[in-house]
């Protein structure tokens, strides 16, 4: 029996991870946060003092890199870098810039692509990122482009940072989001865009529960679940 693949793409701060994780739990699917994988590579670049935009330097770093994706007893995804759990560290604001830079490099995307596809071959998955429906799983049964206005995304990110104990001024968060939007949509390797056949879900005016219900409705409509 073939697996069911749900590909969710969208810009930074759109709530992809939170909603995708909740949808996967509701459906009994495996959740794959691909952004966390790129963040882990970005963290390694920072720790080694490697310029994340220097493809030659990053490529030289990859062979010795051991990036693992595991799940704890609660089903939460954990990221390990050379056997060290970095699941919390990769969420630091500064790592976002490293992740964005390394994710623009073709060598990094090629390095991680098979890892992501193998998970989808073996499991029913909800996978989120920026090129899932366009590059990683272009023939996914369900493709959704999840977005929200930059203002709303910045407000949500600010609340999240406060909850984590790492608050940042709203203007800085908004600028970071707008800068990342530009980089993600203008990079040469797999730029962020709505995949062909993907349904658009704008959550700007929706709360979490409304967004989740809309997302699950789209998935069920397209899979008959």
mmCIF file with all atom_site columns, C-alpha atoms in Angstrom, residues 50-221:
data_model
loop_
_atom_site.group_PDB
_atom_site.id
_atom_site.type_symbol
_atom_site.label_atom_id
_atom_site.label_alt_id
_atom_site.label_comp_id
_atom_site.label_asym_id
_atom_site.label_entity_id
_atom_site.label_seq_id
_atom_site.pdbx_PDB_ins_code
_atom_site.Cartn_x
_atom_site.Cartn_y
_atom_site.Cartn_z
_atom_site.occupancy
_atom_site.B_iso_or_equiv
_atom_site.pdbx_formal_charge
_atom_site.auth_seq_id
_atom_site.auth_comp_id
_atom_site.auth_asym_id
_atom_site.auth_atom_id
_atom_site.pdbx_PDB_model_num
ATOM 1   C CA . UNK A 1 50  ? 31.902  28.675 8.472  1.00 0.00 ? 50  UNK A CA 1
ATOM 2   C CA . UNK A 1 51  ? 30.359  31.388 6.295  1.00 0.00 ? 51  UNK A CA 1
ATOM 3   C CA . UNK A 1 52  ? 26.870  29.925 5.593  1.00 0.00 ? 52  UNK A CA 1
ATOM 4   C CA . UNK A 1 53  ? 26.800  31.614 2.194  1.00 0.00 ? 53  UNK A CA 1
ATOM 5   C CA . UNK A 1 54  ? 30.126  30.123 1.056  1.00 0.00 ? 54  UNK A CA 1
ATOM 6   C CA . UNK A 1 55  ? 29.111  26.992 -0.838 1.00 0.00 ? 55  UNK A CA 1
ATOM 7   C CA . UNK A 1 56  ? 32.648  25.632 -1.068 1.00 0.00 ? 56  UNK A CA 1
ATOM 8   C CA . UNK A 1 57  ? 33.212  25.969 2.673  1.00 0.00 ? 57  UNK A CA 1
ATOM 9   C CA . UNK A 1 58  ? 29.810  24.508 3.549  1.00 0.00 ? 58  UNK A CA 1
ATOM 10  C CA . UNK A 1 59  ? 30.293  21.609 1.115  1.00 0.00 ? 59  UNK A CA 1
ATOM 11  C CA . UNK A 1 60  ? 33.603  20.800 2.821  1.00 0.00 ? 60  UNK A CA 1
ATOM 12  C CA . UNK A 1 61  ? 31.785  20.656 6.158  1.00 0.00 ? 61  UNK A CA 1
ATOM 13  C CA . UNK A 1 62  ? 29.039  18.223 5.077  1.00 0.00 ? 62  UNK A CA 1
ATOM 14  C CA . UNK A 1 63  ? 30.897  14.854 4.880  1.00 0.00 ? 63  UNK A CA 1
ATOM 15  C CA . UNK A 1 64  ? 31.707  14.921 8.598  1.00 0.00 ? 64  UNK A CA 1
ATOM 16  C CA . UNK A 1 65  ? 28.226  16.080 9.542  1.00 0.00 ? 65  UNK A CA 1
ATOM 17  C CA . UNK A 1 66  ? 25.929  13.596 11.258 1.00 0.00 ? 66  UNK A CA 1
ATOM 18  C CA . UNK A 1 67  ? 22.387  14.984 11.220 1.00 0.00 ? 67  UNK A CA 1
ATOM 19  C CA . UNK A 1 68  ? 19.738  12.709 12.696 1.00 0.00 ? 68  UNK A CA 1
ATOM 20  C CA . UNK A 1 69  ? 15.991  13.066 13.039 1.00 0.00 ? 69  UNK A CA 1
ATOM 21  C CA . UNK A 1 70  ? 14.448  11.129 15.933 1.00 0.00 ? 70  UNK A CA 1
ATOM 22  C CA . UNK A 1 71  ? 11.140  11.095 17.776 1.00 0.00 ? 71  UNK A CA 1
ATOM 23  C CA . UNK A 1 72  ? 10.703  11.090 21.540 1.00 0.00 ? 72  UNK A CA 1
ATOM 24  C CA . UNK A 1 73  ? 8.069   9.140  23.486 1.00 0.00 ? 73  UNK A CA 1
ATOM 25  C CA . UNK A 1 74  ? 5.524   11.935 22.935 1.00 0.00 ? 74  UNK A CA 1
ATOM 26  C CA . UNK A 1 75  ? 6.082   11.724 19.172 1.00 0.00 ? 75  UNK A CA 1
ATOM 27  C CA . UNK A 1 76  ? 7.927   15.036 19.022 1.00 0.00 ? 76  UNK A CA 1
ATOM 28  C CA . UNK A 1 77  ? 10.680  15.461 16.460 1.00 0.00 ? 77  UNK A CA 1
ATOM 29  C CA . UNK A 1 78  ? 14.153  15.867 17.931 1.00 0.00 ? 78  UNK A CA 1
ATOM 30  C CA . UNK A 1 79  ? 17.223  16.957 15.974 1.00 0.00 ? 79  UNK A CA 1
ATOM 31  C CA . UNK A 1 80  ? 20.644  15.534 16.731 1.00 0.00 ? 80  UNK A CA 1
ATOM 32  C CA . UNK A 1 81  ? 23.897  17.002 15.473 1.00 0.00 ? 81  UNK A CA 1
ATOM 33  C CA . UNK A 1 82  ? 26.810  14.585 15.842 1.00 0.00 ? 82  UNK A CA 1
ATOM 34  C CA . UNK A 1 83  ? 24.850  12.750 18.572 1.00 0.00 ? 83  UNK A CA 1
ATOM 35  C CA . UNK A 1 84  ? 24.032  15.996 20.442 1.00 0.00 ? 84  UNK A CA 1
ATOM 36  C CA . UNK A 1 85  ? 20.389  17.002 20.870 1.00 0.00 ? 85  UNK A CA 1
ATOM 37  C CA . UNK A 1 86  ? 20.174  20.516 19.432 1.00 0.00 ? 86  UNK A CA 1
ATOM 38  C CA . UNK A 1 87  ? 16.369  20.731 19.204 1.00 0.00 ? 87  UNK A CA 1
ATOM 39  C CA . UNK A 1 88  ? 16.209  23.835 21.393 1.00 0.00 ? 88  UNK A CA 1
ATOM 40  C CA . UNK A 1 89  ? 19.437  25.495 20.258 1.00 0.00 ? 89  UNK A CA 1
ATOM 41  C CA . UNK A 1 90  ? 18.404  25.549 16.582 1.00 0.00 ? 90  UNK A CA 1
ATOM 42  C CA . UNK A 1 91  ? 15.418  27.754 17.502 1.00 0.00 ? 91  UNK A CA 1
ATOM 43  C CA . UNK A 1 92  ? 17.605  30.675 18.577 1.00 0.00 ? 92  UNK A CA 1
ATOM 44  C CA . UNK A 1 93  ? 16.823  33.765 16.431 1.00 0.00 ? 93  UNK A CA 1
ATOM 45  C CA . UNK A 1 94  ? 20.374  34.032 15.095 1.00 0.00 ? 94  UNK A CA 1
ATOM 46  C CA . UNK A 1 95  ? 20.183  30.501 13.659 1.00 0.00 ? 95  UNK A CA 1
ATOM 47  C CA . UNK A 1 96  ? 17.354  31.602 11.342 1.00 0.00 ? 96  UNK A CA 1
ATOM 48  C CA . UNK A 1 97  ? 19.841  33.619 9.294  1.00 0.00 ? 97  UNK A CA 1
ATOM 49  C CA . UNK A 1 98  ? 22.258  30.699 9.086  1.00 0.00 ? 98  UNK A CA 1
ATOM 50  C CA . UNK A 1 99  ? 19.454  28.317 8.092  1.00 0.00 ? 99  UNK A CA 1
ATOM 51  C CA . UNK A 1 100 ? 18.228  30.662 5.374  1.00 0.00 ? 100 UNK A CA 1
ATOM 52  C CA . UNK A 1 101 ? 21.729  30.993 3.936  1.00 0.00 ? 101 UNK A CA 1
ATOM 53  C CA . UNK A 1 102 ? 22.637  27.290 3.889  1.00 0.00 ? 102 UNK A CA 1
ATOM 54  C CA . UNK A 1 103 ? 19.208  26.322 2.549  1.00 0.00 ? 103 UNK A CA 1
ATOM 55  C CA . UNK A 1 104 ? 19.898  28.462 -0.528 1.00 0.00 ? 104 UNK A CA 1
ATOM 56  C CA . UNK A 1 105 ? 22.896  26.306 -1.444 1.00 0.00 ? 105 UNK A CA 1
ATOM 57  C CA . UNK A 1 106 ? 22.251  23.543 -4.029 1.00 0.00 ? 106 UNK A CA 1
ATOM 58  C CA . UNK A 1 107 ? 24.865  21.303 -2.396 1.00 0.00 ? 107 UNK A CA 1
ATOM 59  C CA . UNK A 1 108 ? 22.992  21.371 0.911  1.00 0.00 ? 108 UNK A CA 1
ATOM 60  C CA . UNK A 1 109 ? 19.597  20.779 -0.677 1.00 0.00 ? 109 UNK A CA 1
ATOM 61  C CA . UNK A 1 110 ? 20.953  17.793 -2.620 1.00 0.00 ? 110 UNK A CA 1
ATOM 62  C CA . UNK A 1 111 ? 22.609  16.439 0.534  1.00 0.00 ? 111 UNK A CA 1
ATOM 63  C CA . UNK A 1 112 ? 19.327  16.451 2.485  1.00 0.00 ? 112 UNK A CA 1
ATOM 64  C CA . UNK A 1 113 ? 16.817  15.634 -0.263 1.00 0.00 ? 113 UNK A CA 1
ATOM 65  C CA . UNK A 1 114 ? 17.098  11.850 -0.106 1.00 0.00 ? 114 UNK A CA 1
ATOM 66  C CA . UNK A 1 115 ? 16.748  11.875 3.687  1.00 0.00 ? 115 UNK A CA 1
ATOM 67  C CA . UNK A 1 116 ? 13.431  13.650 3.367  1.00 0.00 ? 116 UNK A CA 1
ATOM 68  C CA . UNK A 1 117 ? 12.135  11.496 0.501  1.00 0.00 ? 117 UNK A CA 1
ATOM 69  C CA . UNK A 1 118 ? 13.027  8.270  2.309  1.00 0.00 ? 118 UNK A CA 1
ATOM 70  C CA . UNK A 1 119 ? 10.831  9.263  5.260  1.00 0.00 ? 119 UNK A CA 1
ATOM 71  C CA . UNK A 1 120 ? 7.909   9.815  2.873  1.00 0.00 ? 120 UNK A CA 1
ATOM 72  C CA . UNK A 1 121 ? 8.461   6.448  1.189  1.00 0.00 ? 121 UNK A CA 1
ATOM 73  C CA . UNK A 1 122 ? 8.218   4.587  4.481  1.00 0.00 ? 122 UNK A CA 1
ATOM 74  C CA . UNK A 1 123 ? 5.525   6.565  6.302  1.00 0.00 ? 123 UNK A CA 1
ATOM 75  C CA . UNK A 1 124 ? 2.324   8.563  5.865  1.00 0.00 ? 124 UNK A CA 1
ATOM 76  C CA . UNK A 1 125 ? 3.782   12.029 6.392  1.00 0.00 ? 125 UNK A CA 1
ATOM 77  C CA . UNK A 1 126 ? 2.917   15.650 6.877  1.00 0.00 ? 126 UNK A CA 1
ATOM 78  C CA . UNK A 1 127 ? 6.070   17.451 5.760  1.00 0.00 ? 127 UNK A CA 1
ATOM 79  C CA . UNK A 1 128 ? 6.530   21.201 5.892  1.00 0.00 ? 128 UNK A CA 1
ATOM 80  C CA . UNK A 1 129 ? 9.155   23.529 4.489  1.00 0.00 ? 129 UNK A CA 1
ATOM 81  C CA . UNK A 1 130 ? 9.685   25.869 1.558  1.00 0.00 ? 130 UNK A CA 1
ATOM 82  C CA . UNK A 1 131 ? 10.105  23.515 -1.385 1.00 0.00 ? 131 UNK A CA 1
ATOM 83  C CA . UNK A 1 132 ? 8.250   20.351 -0.370 1.00 0.00 ? 132 UNK A CA 1
ATOM 84  C CA . UNK A 1 133 ? 5.527   20.510 -3.014 1.00 0.00 ? 133 UNK A CA 1
ATOM 85  C CA . UNK A 1 134 ? 7.806   21.962 -5.689 1.00 0.00 ? 134 UNK A CA 1
ATOM 86  C CA . UNK A 1 135 ? 10.983  19.891 -5.286 1.00 0.00 ? 135 UNK A CA 1
ATOM 87  C CA . UNK A 1 136 ? 11.038  17.297 -2.490 1.00 0.00 ? 136 UNK A CA 1
ATOM 88  C CA . UNK A 1 137 ? 7.587   15.710 -3.019 1.00 0.00 ? 137 UNK A CA 1
ATOM 89  C CA . UNK A 1 138 ? 6.272   17.214 -6.288 1.00 0.00 ? 138 UNK A CA 1
ATOM 90  C CA . UNK A 1 139 ? 3.850   14.305 -6.727 1.00 0.00 ? 139 UNK A CA 1
ATOM 91  C CA . UNK A 1 140 ? 2.455   14.452 -3.167 1.00 0.00 ? 140 UNK A CA 1
ATOM 92  C CA . UNK A 1 141 ? -1.195  13.518 -2.778 1.00 0.00 ? 141 UNK A CA 1
ATOM 93  C CA . UNK A 1 142 ? -1.858  16.809 -0.963 1.00 0.00 ? 142 UNK A CA 1
ATOM 94  C CA . UNK A 1 143 ? -0.039  20.108 -1.564 1.00 0.00 ? 143 UNK A CA 1
ATOM 95  C CA . UNK A 1 144 ? -0.864  23.208 0.475  1.00 0.00 ? 144 UNK A CA 1
ATOM 96  C CA . UNK A 1 145 ? 0.665   26.686 0.485  1.00 0.00 ? 145 UNK A CA 1
ATOM 97  C CA . UNK A 1 146 ? 0.154   28.085 3.973  1.00 0.00 ? 146 UNK A CA 1
ATOM 98  C CA . UNK A 1 147 ? 0.747   31.782 4.496  1.00 0.00 ? 147 UNK A CA 1
ATOM 99  C CA . UNK A 1 148 ? -0.192  34.936 6.442  1.00 0.00 ? 148 UNK A CA 1
ATOM 100 C CA . UNK A 1 149 ? 0.695   38.610 6.144  1.00 0.00 ? 149 UNK A CA 1
ATOM 101 C CA . UNK A 1 150 ? 4.175   39.674 7.263  1.00 0.00 ? 150 UNK A CA 1
ATOM 102 C CA . UNK A 1 151 ? 2.617   41.825 10.018 1.00 0.00 ? 151 UNK A CA 1
ATOM 103 C CA . UNK A 1 152 ? 0.636   38.922 11.453 1.00 0.00 ? 152 UNK A CA 1
ATOM 104 C CA . UNK A 1 153 ? 3.596   36.567 11.184 1.00 0.00 ? 153 UNK A CA 1
ATOM 105 C CA . UNK A 1 154 ? 5.786   39.048 13.065 1.00 0.00 ? 154 UNK A CA 1
ATOM 106 C CA . UNK A 1 155 ? 3.190   39.396 15.830 1.00 0.00 ? 155 UNK A CA 1
ATOM 107 C CA . UNK A 1 156 ? 2.987   35.628 16.209 1.00 0.00 ? 156 UNK A CA 1
ATOM 108 C CA . UNK A 1 157 ? 6.769   35.240 16.218 1.00 0.00 ? 157 UNK A CA 1
ATOM 109 C CA . UNK A 1 158 ? 7.093   37.918 18.916 1.00 0.00 ? 158 UNK A CA 1
ATOM 110 C CA . UNK A 1 159 ? 4.648   36.046 21.158 1.00 0.00 ? 159 UNK A CA 1
ATOM 111 C CA . UNK A 1 160 ? 6.565   32.818 20.542 1.00 0.00 ? 160 UNK A CA 1
ATOM 112 C CA . UNK A 1 161 ? 9.891   34.445 21.439 1.00 0.00 ? 161 UNK A CA 1
ATOM 113 C CA . UNK A 1 162 ? 8.442   35.850 24.660 1.00 0.00 ? 162 UNK A CA 1
ATOM 114 C CA . UNK A 1 163 ? 7.196   32.391 25.615 1.00 0.00 ? 163 UNK A CA 1
ATOM 115 C CA . UNK A 1 164 ? 10.683  30.996 25.009 1.00 0.00 ? 164 UNK A CA 1
ATOM 116 C CA . UNK A 1 165 ? 12.243  33.700 27.150 1.00 0.00 ? 165 UNK A CA 1
ATOM 117 C CA . UNK A 1 166 ? 14.094  35.297 24.211 1.00 0.00 ? 166 UNK A CA 1
ATOM 118 C CA . UNK A 1 167 ? 11.998  38.410 23.417 1.00 0.00 ? 167 UNK A CA 1
ATOM 119 C CA . UNK A 1 168 ? 12.905  40.709 20.528 1.00 0.00 ? 168 UNK A CA 1
ATOM 120 C CA . UNK A 1 169 ? 11.521  44.111 19.469 1.00 0.00 ? 169 UNK A CA 1
ATOM 121 C CA . UNK A 1 170 ? 8.637   43.847 16.994 1.00 0.00 ? 170 UNK A CA 1
ATOM 122 C CA . UNK A 1 171 ? 10.397  46.022 14.401 1.00 0.00 ? 171 UNK A CA 1
ATOM 123 C CA . UNK A 1 172 ? 13.423  43.703 14.388 1.00 0.00 ? 172 UNK A CA 1
ATOM 124 C CA . UNK A 1 173 ? 11.275  40.598 14.051 1.00 0.00 ? 173 UNK A CA 1
ATOM 125 C CA . UNK A 1 174 ? 9.269   42.128 11.201 1.00 0.00 ? 174 UNK A CA 1
ATOM 126 C CA . UNK A 1 175 ? 12.457  43.181 9.391  1.00 0.00 ? 175 UNK A CA 1
ATOM 127 C CA . UNK A 1 176 ? 13.924  39.677 9.803  1.00 0.00 ? 176 UNK A CA 1
ATOM 128 C CA . UNK A 1 177 ? 10.761  38.140 8.330  1.00 0.00 ? 177 UNK A CA 1
ATOM 129 C CA . UNK A 1 178 ? 10.677  40.534 5.384  1.00 0.00 ? 178 UNK A CA 1
ATOM 130 C CA . UNK A 1 179 ? 14.394  39.948 4.721  1.00 0.00 ? 179 UNK A CA 1
ATOM 131 C CA . UNK A 1 180 ? 13.948  36.189 4.845  1.00 0.00 ? 180 UNK A CA 1
ATOM 132 C CA . UNK A 1 181 ? 10.907  36.366 2.555  1.00 0.00 ? 181 UNK A CA 1
ATOM 133 C CA . UNK A 1 182 ? 13.049  38.180 -0.005 1.00 0.00 ? 182 UNK A CA 1
ATOM 134 C CA . UNK A 1 183 ? 15.921  35.691 0.270  1.00 0.00 ? 183 UNK A CA 1
ATOM 135 C CA . UNK A 1 184 ? 13.640  32.659 0.118  1.00 0.00 ? 184 UNK A CA 1
ATOM 136 C CA . UNK A 1 185 ? 11.704  33.868 -2.924 1.00 0.00 ? 185 UNK A CA 1
ATOM 137 C CA . UNK A 1 186 ? 14.763  35.098 -4.838 1.00 0.00 ? 186 UNK A CA 1
ATOM 138 C CA . UNK A 1 187 ? 17.286  32.299 -4.252 1.00 0.00 ? 187 UNK A CA 1
ATOM 139 C CA . UNK A 1 188 ? 18.436  30.292 -7.271 1.00 0.00 ? 188 UNK A CA 1
ATOM 140 C CA . UNK A 1 189 ? 17.997  26.886 -5.612 1.00 0.00 ? 189 UNK A CA 1
ATOM 141 C CA . UNK A 1 190 ? 14.336  25.945 -5.131 1.00 0.00 ? 190 UNK A CA 1
ATOM 142 C CA . UNK A 1 191 ? 12.888  29.418 -4.464 1.00 0.00 ? 191 UNK A CA 1
ATOM 143 C CA . UNK A 1 192 ? 9.772   29.625 -2.308 1.00 0.00 ? 192 UNK A CA 1
ATOM 144 C CA . UNK A 1 193 ? 6.625   29.601 -4.416 1.00 0.00 ? 193 UNK A CA 1
ATOM 145 C CA . UNK A 1 194 ? 3.192   28.020 -4.472 1.00 0.00 ? 194 UNK A CA 1
ATOM 146 C CA . UNK A 1 195 ? 3.468   24.569 -6.067 1.00 0.00 ? 195 UNK A CA 1
ATOM 147 C CA . UNK A 1 196 ? 1.380   23.703 -9.083 1.00 0.00 ? 196 UNK A CA 1
ATOM 148 C CA . UNK A 1 197 ? -1.901  22.278 -7.863 1.00 0.00 ? 197 UNK A CA 1
ATOM 149 C CA . UNK A 1 198 ? -1.352  23.449 -4.281 1.00 0.00 ? 198 UNK A CA 1
ATOM 150 C CA . UNK A 1 199 ? -4.302  24.815 -2.319 1.00 0.00 ? 199 UNK A CA 1
ATOM 151 C CA . UNK A 1 200 ? -3.801  28.243 -0.734 1.00 0.00 ? 200 UNK A CA 1
ATOM 152 C CA . UNK A 1 201 ? -4.505  28.630 2.985  1.00 0.00 ? 201 UNK A CA 1
ATOM 153 C CA . UNK A 1 202 ? -4.117  32.186 4.332  1.00 0.00 ? 202 UNK A CA 1
ATOM 154 C CA . UNK A 1 203 ? -4.399  32.190 8.131  1.00 0.00 ? 203 UNK A CA 1
ATOM 155 C CA . UNK A 1 204 ? -4.029  35.948 8.664  1.00 0.00 ? 204 UNK A CA 1
ATOM 156 C CA . UNK A 1 205 ? -7.595  36.260 9.998  1.00 0.00 ? 205 UNK A CA 1
ATOM 157 C CA . UNK A 1 206 ? -7.775  32.817 11.623 1.00 0.00 ? 206 UNK A CA 1
ATOM 158 C CA . UNK A 1 207 ? -6.838  31.653 15.103 1.00 0.00 ? 207 UNK A CA 1
ATOM 159 C CA . UNK A 1 208 ? -4.998  28.383 15.647 1.00 0.00 ? 208 UNK A CA 1
ATOM 160 C CA . UNK A 1 209 ? -8.066  26.157 15.940 1.00 0.00 ? 209 UNK A CA 1
ATOM 161 C CA . UNK A 1 210 ? -9.696  27.683 12.874 1.00 0.00 ? 210 UNK A CA 1
ATOM 162 C CA . UNK A 1 211 ? -6.454  27.276 10.920 1.00 0.00 ? 211 UNK A CA 1
ATOM 163 C CA . UNK A 1 212 ? -6.128  23.632 11.983 1.00 0.00 ? 212 UNK A CA 1
ATOM 164 C CA . UNK A 1 213 ? -9.720  22.843 11.040 1.00 0.00 ? 213 UNK A CA 1
ATOM 165 C CA . UNK A 1 214 ? -9.209  24.458 7.634  1.00 0.00 ? 214 UNK A CA 1
ATOM 166 C CA . UNK A 1 215 ? -5.971  22.511 7.091  1.00 0.00 ? 215 UNK A CA 1
ATOM 167 C CA . UNK A 1 216 ? -7.494  19.179 8.112  1.00 0.00 ? 216 UNK A CA 1
ATOM 168 C CA . UNK A 1 217 ? -10.493 19.883 5.894  1.00 0.00 ? 217 UNK A CA 1
ATOM 169 C CA . UNK A 1 218 ? -8.218  20.383 2.885  1.00 0.00 ? 218 UNK A CA 1
ATOM 170 C CA . UNK A 1 219 ? -6.283  17.198 3.615  1.00 0.00 ? 219 UNK A CA 1
ATOM 171 C CA . UNK A 1 220 ? -9.395  15.070 4.133  1.00 0.00 ? 220 UNK A CA 1
ATOM 172 C CA . UNK A 1 221 ? -11.076 16.457 1.042  1.00 0.00 ? 221 UNK A CA 1
#
